[in-house]
Coordinates of C-alpha atoms (C1' of nucleotides) in Angstrom, one line a residue:
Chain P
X1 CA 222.0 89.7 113.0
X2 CA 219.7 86.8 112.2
X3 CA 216.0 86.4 113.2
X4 CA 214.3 90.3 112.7
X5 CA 211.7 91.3 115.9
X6 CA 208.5 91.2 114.6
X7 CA 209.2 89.2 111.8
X8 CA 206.0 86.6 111.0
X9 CA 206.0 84.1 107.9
X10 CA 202.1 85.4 108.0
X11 CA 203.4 89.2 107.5
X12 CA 206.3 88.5 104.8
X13 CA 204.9 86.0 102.8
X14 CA 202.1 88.2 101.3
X15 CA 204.4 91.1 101.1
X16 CA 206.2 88.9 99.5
X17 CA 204.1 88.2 96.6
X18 CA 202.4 91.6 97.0
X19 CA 206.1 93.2 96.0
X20 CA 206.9 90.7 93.6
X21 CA 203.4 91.2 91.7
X22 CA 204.1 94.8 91.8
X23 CA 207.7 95.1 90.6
X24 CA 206.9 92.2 87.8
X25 CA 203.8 94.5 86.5
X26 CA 205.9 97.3 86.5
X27 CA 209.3 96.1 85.5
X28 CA 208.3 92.6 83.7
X29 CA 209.6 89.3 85.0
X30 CA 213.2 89.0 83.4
X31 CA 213.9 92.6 84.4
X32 CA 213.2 92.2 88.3
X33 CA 215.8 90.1 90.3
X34 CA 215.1 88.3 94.1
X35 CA 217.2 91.1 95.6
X36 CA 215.0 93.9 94.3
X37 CA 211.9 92.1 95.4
X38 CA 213.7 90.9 98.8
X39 CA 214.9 95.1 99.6
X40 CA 211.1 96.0 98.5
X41 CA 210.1 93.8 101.2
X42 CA 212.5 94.4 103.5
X43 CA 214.6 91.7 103.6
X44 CA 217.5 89.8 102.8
X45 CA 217.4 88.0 99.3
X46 CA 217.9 84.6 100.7
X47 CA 215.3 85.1 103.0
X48 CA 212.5 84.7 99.8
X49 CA 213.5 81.3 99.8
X50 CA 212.1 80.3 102.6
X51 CA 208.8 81.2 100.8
X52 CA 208.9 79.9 97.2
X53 CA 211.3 77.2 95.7
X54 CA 212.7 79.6 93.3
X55 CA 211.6 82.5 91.1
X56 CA 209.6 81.1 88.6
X57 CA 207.4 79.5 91.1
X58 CA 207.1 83.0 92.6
X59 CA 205.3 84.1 89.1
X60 CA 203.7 81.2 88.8
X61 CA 201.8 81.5 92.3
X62 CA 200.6 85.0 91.3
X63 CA 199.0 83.8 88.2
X64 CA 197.9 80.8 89.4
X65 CA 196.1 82.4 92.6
X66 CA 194.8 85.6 90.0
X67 CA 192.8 82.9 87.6
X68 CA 191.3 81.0 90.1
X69 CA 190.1 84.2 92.2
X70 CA 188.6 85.2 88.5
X71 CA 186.9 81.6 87.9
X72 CA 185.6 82.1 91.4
X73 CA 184.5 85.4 91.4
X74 CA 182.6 84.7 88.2
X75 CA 181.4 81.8 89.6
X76 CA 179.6 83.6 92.9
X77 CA 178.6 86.4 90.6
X78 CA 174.3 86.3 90.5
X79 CA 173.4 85.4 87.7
X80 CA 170.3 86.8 85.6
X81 CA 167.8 84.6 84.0
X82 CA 168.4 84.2 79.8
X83 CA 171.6 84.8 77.5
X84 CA 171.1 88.6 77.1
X85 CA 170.9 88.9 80.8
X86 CA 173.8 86.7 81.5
X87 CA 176.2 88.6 78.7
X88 CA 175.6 91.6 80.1
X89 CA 176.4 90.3 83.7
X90 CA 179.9 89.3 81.7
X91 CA 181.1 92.1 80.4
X92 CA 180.0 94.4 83.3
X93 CA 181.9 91.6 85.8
X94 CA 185.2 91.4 83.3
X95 CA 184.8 94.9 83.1
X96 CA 184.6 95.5 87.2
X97 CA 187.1 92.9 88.3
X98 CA 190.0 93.1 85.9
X99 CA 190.2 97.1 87.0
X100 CA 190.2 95.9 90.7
X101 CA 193.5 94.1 89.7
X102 CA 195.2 95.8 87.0
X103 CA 198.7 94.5 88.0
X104 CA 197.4 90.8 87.9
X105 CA 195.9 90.9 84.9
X106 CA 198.8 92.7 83.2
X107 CA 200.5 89.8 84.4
X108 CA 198.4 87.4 83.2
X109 CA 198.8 88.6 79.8
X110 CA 202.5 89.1 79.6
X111 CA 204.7 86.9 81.8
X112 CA 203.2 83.4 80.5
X113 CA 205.8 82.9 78.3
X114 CA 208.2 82.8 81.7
X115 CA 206.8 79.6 83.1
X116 CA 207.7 76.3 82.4
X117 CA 205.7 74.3 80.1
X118 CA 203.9 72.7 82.6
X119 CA 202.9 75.4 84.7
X120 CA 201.8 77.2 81.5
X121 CA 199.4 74.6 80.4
X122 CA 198.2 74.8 84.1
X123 CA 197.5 78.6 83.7
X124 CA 196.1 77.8 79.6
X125 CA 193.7 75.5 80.9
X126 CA 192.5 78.2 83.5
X127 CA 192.2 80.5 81.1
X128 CA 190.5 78.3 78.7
X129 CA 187.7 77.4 81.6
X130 CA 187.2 81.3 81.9
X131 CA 186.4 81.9 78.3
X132 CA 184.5 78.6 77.8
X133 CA 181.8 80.6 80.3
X134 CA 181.2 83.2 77.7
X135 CA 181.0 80.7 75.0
X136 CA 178.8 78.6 76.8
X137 CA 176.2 82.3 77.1
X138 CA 177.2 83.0 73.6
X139 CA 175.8 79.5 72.4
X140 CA 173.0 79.4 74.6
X141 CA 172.3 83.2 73.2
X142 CA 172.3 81.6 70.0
X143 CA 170.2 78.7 71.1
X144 CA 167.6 80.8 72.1
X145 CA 167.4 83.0 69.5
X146 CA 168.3 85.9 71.4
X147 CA 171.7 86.6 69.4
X148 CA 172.8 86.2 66.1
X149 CA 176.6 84.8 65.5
X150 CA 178.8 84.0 62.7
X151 CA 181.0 81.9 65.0
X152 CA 180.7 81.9 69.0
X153 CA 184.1 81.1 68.7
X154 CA 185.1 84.3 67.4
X155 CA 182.6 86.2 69.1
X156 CA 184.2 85.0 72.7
X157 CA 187.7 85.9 71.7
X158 CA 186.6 89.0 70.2
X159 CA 185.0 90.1 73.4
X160 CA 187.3 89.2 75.9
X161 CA 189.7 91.1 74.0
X162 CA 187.8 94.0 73.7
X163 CA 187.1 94.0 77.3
X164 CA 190.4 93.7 78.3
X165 CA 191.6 96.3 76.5
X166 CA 189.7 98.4 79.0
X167 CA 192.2 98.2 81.5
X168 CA 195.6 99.5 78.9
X169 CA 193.5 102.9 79.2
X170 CA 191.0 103.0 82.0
X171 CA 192.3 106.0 84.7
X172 CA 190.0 106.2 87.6
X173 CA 189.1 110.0 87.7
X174 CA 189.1 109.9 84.5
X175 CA 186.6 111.2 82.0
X176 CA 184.0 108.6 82.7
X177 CA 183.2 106.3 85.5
X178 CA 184.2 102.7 85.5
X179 CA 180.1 102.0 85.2
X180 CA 179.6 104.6 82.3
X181 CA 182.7 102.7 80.5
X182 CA 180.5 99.3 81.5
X183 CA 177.5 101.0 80.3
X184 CA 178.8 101.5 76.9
X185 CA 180.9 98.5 76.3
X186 CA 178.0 96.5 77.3
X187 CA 176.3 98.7 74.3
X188 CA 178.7 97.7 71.8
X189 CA 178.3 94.3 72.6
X190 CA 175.1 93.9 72.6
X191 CA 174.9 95.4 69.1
X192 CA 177.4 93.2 68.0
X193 CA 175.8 89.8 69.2
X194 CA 172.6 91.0 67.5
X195 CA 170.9 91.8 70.9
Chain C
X1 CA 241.6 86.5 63.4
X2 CA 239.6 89.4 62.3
X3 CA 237.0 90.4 59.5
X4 CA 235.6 87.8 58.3
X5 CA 235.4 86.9 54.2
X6 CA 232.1 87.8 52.7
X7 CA 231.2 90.3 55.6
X8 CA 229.4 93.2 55.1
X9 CA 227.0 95.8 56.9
X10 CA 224.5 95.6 54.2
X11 CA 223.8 91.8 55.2
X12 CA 225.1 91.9 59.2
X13 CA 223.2 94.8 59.7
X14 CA 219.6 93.7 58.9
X15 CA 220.5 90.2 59.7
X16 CA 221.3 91.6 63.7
X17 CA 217.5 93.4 63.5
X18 CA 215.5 90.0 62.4
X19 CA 217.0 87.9 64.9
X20 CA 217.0 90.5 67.8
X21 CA 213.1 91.0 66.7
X22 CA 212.7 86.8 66.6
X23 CA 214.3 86.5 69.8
X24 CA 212.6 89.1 71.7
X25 CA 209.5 88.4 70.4
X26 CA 210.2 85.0 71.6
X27 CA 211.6 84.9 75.1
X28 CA 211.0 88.8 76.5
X29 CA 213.4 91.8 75.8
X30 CA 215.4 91.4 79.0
X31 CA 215.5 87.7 79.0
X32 CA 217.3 88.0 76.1
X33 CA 221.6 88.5 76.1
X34 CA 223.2 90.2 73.2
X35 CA 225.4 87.5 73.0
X36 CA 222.4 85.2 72.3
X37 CA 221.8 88.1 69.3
X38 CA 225.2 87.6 68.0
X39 CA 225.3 83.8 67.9
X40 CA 222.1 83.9 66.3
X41 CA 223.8 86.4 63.8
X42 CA 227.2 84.0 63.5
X43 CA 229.3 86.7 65.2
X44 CA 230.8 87.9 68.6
X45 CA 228.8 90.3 70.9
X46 CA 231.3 93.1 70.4
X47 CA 230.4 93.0 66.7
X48 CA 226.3 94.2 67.7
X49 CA 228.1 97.6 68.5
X50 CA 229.2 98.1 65.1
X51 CA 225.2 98.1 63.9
X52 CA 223.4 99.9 67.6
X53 CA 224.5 102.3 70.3
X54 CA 222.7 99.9 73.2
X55 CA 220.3 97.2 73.4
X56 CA 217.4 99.3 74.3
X57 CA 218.1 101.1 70.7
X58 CA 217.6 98.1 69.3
X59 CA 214.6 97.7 70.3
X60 CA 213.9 101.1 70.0
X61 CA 214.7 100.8 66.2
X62 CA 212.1 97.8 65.8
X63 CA 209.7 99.2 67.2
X64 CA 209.4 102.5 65.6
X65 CA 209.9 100.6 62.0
X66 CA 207.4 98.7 62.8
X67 CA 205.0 101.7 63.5
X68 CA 205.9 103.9 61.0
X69 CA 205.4 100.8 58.5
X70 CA 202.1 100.6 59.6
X71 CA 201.2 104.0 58.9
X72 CA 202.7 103.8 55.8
X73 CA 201.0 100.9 54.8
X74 CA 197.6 102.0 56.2
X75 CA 197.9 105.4 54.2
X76 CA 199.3 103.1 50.6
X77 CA 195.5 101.8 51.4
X78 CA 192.8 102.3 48.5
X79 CA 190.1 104.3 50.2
X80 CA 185.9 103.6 49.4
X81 CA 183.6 106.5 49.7
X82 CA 182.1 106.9 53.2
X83 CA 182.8 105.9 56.5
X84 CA 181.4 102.8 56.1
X85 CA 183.2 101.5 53.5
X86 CA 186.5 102.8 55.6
X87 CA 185.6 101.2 58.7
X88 CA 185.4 97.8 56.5
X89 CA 188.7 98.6 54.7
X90 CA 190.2 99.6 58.3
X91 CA 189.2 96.6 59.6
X92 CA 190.6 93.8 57.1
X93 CA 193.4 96.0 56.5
X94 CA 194.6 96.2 60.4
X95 CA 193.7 91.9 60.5
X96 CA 195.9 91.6 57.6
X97 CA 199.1 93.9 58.0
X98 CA 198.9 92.4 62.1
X99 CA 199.1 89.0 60.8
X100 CA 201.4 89.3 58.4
X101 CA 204.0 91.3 61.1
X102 CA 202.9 89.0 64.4
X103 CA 206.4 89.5 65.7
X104 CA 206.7 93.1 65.5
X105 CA 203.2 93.8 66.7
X106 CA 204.0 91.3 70.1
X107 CA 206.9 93.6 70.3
X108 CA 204.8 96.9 70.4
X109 CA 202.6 95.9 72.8
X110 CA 205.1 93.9 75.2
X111 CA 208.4 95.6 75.5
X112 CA 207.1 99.4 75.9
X113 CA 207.8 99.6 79.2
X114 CA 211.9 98.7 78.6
X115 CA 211.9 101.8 76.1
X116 CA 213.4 105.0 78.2
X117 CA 210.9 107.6 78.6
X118 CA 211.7 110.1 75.7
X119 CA 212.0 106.5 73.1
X120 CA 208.9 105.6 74.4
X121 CA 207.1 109.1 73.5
X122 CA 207.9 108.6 70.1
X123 CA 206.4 105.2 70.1
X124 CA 203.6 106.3 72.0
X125 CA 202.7 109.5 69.8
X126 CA 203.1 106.9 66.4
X127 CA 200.3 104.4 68.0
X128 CA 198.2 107.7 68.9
X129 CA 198.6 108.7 65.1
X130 CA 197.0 105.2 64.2
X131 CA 194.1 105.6 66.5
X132 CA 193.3 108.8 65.4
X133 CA 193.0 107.3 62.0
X134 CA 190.4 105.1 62.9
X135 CA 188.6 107.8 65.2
X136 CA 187.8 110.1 62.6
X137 CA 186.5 107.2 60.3
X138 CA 183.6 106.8 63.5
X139 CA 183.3 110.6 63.9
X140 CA 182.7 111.3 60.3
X141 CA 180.3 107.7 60.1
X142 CA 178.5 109.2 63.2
X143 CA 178.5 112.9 61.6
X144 CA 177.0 111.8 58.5
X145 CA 174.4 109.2 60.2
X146 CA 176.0 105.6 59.2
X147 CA 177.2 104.4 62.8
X148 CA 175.4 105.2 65.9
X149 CA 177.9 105.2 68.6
X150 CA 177.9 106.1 72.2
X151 CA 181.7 107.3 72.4
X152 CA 183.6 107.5 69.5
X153 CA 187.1 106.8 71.8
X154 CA 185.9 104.2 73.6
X155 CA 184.5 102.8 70.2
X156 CA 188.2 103.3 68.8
X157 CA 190.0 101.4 71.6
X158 CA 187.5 98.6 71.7
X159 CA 187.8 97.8 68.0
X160 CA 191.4 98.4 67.9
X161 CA 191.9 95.8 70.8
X162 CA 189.3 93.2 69.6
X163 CA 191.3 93.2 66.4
X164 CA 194.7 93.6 67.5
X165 CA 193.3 90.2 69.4
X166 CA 193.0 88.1 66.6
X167 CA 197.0 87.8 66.3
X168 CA 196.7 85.7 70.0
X169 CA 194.9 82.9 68.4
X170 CA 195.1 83.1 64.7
X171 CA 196.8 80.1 63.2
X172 CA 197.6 79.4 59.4
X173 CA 195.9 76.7 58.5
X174 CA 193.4 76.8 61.2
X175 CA 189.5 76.1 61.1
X176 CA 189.1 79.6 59.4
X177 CA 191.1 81.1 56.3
X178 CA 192.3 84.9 56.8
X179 CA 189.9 86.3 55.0
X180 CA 186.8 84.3 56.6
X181 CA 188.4 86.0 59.9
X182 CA 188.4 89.3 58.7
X183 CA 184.7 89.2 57.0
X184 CA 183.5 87.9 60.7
X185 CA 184.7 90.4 62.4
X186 CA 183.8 93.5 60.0
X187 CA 180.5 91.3 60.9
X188 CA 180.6 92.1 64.4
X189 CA 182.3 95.5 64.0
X190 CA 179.5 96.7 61.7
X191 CA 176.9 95.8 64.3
X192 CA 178.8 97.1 67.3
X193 CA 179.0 100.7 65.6
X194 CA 175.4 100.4 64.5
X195 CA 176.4 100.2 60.5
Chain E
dA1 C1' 214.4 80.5 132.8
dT2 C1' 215.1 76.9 129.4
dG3 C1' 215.0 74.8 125.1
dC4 C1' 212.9 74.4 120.7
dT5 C1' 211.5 76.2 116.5
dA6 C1' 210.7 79.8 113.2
dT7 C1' 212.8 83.4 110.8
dC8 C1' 216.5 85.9 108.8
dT9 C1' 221.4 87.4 107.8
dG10 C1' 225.5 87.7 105.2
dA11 C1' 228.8 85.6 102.7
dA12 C1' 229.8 82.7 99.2
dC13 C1' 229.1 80.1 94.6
dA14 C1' 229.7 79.8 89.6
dG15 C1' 228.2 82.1 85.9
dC16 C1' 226.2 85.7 82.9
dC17 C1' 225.4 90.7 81.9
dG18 C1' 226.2 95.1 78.6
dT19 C1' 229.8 97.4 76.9
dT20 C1' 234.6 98.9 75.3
dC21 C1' 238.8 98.5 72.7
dA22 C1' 243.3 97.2 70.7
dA23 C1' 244.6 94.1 67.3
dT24 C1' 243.7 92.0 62.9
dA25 C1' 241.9 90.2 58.7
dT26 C1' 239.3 91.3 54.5
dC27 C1' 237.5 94.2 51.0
dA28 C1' 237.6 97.9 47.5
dA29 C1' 239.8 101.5 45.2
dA30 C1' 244.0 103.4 43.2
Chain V
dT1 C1' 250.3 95.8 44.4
dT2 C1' 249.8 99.1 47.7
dT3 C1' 246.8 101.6 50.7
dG4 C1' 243.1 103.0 53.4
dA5 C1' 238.5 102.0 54.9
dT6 C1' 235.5 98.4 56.7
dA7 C1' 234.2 94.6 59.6
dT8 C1' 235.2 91.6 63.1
dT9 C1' 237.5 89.1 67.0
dG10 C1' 238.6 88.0 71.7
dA11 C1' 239.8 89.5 75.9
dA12 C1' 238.8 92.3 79.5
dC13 C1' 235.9 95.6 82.6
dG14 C1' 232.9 96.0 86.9
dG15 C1' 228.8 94.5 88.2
dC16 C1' 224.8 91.8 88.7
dT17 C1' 222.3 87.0 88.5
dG18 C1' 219.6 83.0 91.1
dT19 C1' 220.5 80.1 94.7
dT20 C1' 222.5 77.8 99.0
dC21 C1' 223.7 77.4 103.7
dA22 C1' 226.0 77.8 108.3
dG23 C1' 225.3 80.7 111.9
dA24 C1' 222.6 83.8 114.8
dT25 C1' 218.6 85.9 116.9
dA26 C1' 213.6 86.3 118.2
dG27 C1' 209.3 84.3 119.6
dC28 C1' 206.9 80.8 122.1
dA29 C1' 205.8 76.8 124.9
dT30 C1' 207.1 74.7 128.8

DNA sequence: ATGCTATCTGAACAGCCGTTCAATATCAAA
DNA sequence: TTTGATATTGAACGGCTGTTCAGATAGCAT
């Protein structure tokens, strides 16, 4: 047996990462070898290297490809006009998206410590873009008058972890609905900014 | 050769526990070989079995310390009179006891998912303990009119991960002394719950 | 129908994994 | 000094690891 029938480098690849994303989230990086992710897919274990150089390069596509769909979802989200208006359209967007991609996210937050050091300070200076767009509302909240802040600083790292923290609890059909959760995170915010 | 002079559970024993918590703190439970444990220790893998059944009760043993020392330390804590004053105590004492203990806490929230599933109950139903701690400081503020929440367990989880947050960027000797930290974010706490 | 290219297999590589255990050296008590 | 308990080694177990590659088949353009 060689070649499969029906077999497509446009089918596999994205099964591909779609099983490796999967099995990481669940299993974690270290714990999850090419042959797992190769029989999830299908597929022999040499076969995944016709599709990444090797396996951290795997992990690193998936993060790398998960922050720049955030930057760029933020980035085409509509934005209101003033910094109250604008905050809220953050944490309801952080809010939305992240629960859209739990396994991603998740991810994010626990494999970095798997890539290499220059593939993590390619993914820290992602990351670092993404919270600089709160800080930049928070300031301009400030600014304006329209909050009241001890330290943006603070206040961005406080909120993004708060929001995030969403998504270690959040079950859909759950008690509330992902916009009553928004709702009242957005609340808390708010209050907290001095809104 | 054999035992070795000056050997002796009392110092192999804890020594085998701070260095598997270093290491797996540092590179990922199953990234991590008990071989690498023993040199670390200064002694052969077979010796680890002398001090843990398995890895994963290693772990398992680190992690449920590390909770139960938090419960400990949080009931040890001087109580004020009213909520308010317990939400303020709550909230510089969890800052504190996290920094202090970064290792351990990365631990708790990273390596869960290697725990089997009755280890992981435990774990699970000692962190529900400690949220219930801080829930019924909000339910008894709200009863008695100091905070003004929406929902007192979404109120829980988003303080308890905006806190647990500081520990990601927290750095001794930073731009901000510990206890600058913890008044800013009782500041943003206070406002959040409406205090 | 032919030939080229894309896709995948299956075996092999060297090395590491968690765990067990008989043998042995040290320590502490008698 | 002898004896028994304690602490450790070092080798061995079967199995799994990431990665490479020659060989084989399927799809596609001619």
């Amino acid at each position: 047996m060689a070649r499969k029938t029906g077999s497509h480098s446009d089918i596999t690849g994205p099964k591909i990462r779609a099983e490796a994303q999967r099995l990481f989230a669940r299993h974690g990086f270290a714990a999850v070898s090419m042959r797992q992710i190769a029989a999830a897919v299908g597929v022999q274990a040499g076969a995944l290297y016709l599709y990444t150089p090797d396996k951290e390069a795997l992990l690193f596509d998936l993060l790398r490809s998960h922050m720049e769909e955030l930057l760029a979802a933020w980035e085409a989200e509509p934005r209101g006009a003033g910094a109250r208006a604008a905050l809220e359209q953050f944490v309801r967007f952080h809010i939305r998206f992240n629960l859209t991609r739990a396994e991603a996210v998740f991810l994010s937050y626990m494999e970095l410590r798997n890539l290499s050091p220059e593939n993590f300070a390619v993914i820290e200076a992602l990351r670092k873009r993404y919270e600089t767009e709160l800080e930049a509302i928070l300031k301009a909240g400030q600014a304006e008058g329209a909050f009241l802040l001890p330290d943006t600083k603070l206040a961005t790292m406080a909120i993004i972890a708060m929001l995030t923290g969403v998504n270690t609890w959040f079950r859909e059909g759950g008690r509330l609905s992902r916009e009553t959760v928004e709702t009242i995170y957005w609340d808390m915010v708010r209050k907290a900014v001095g809104a």
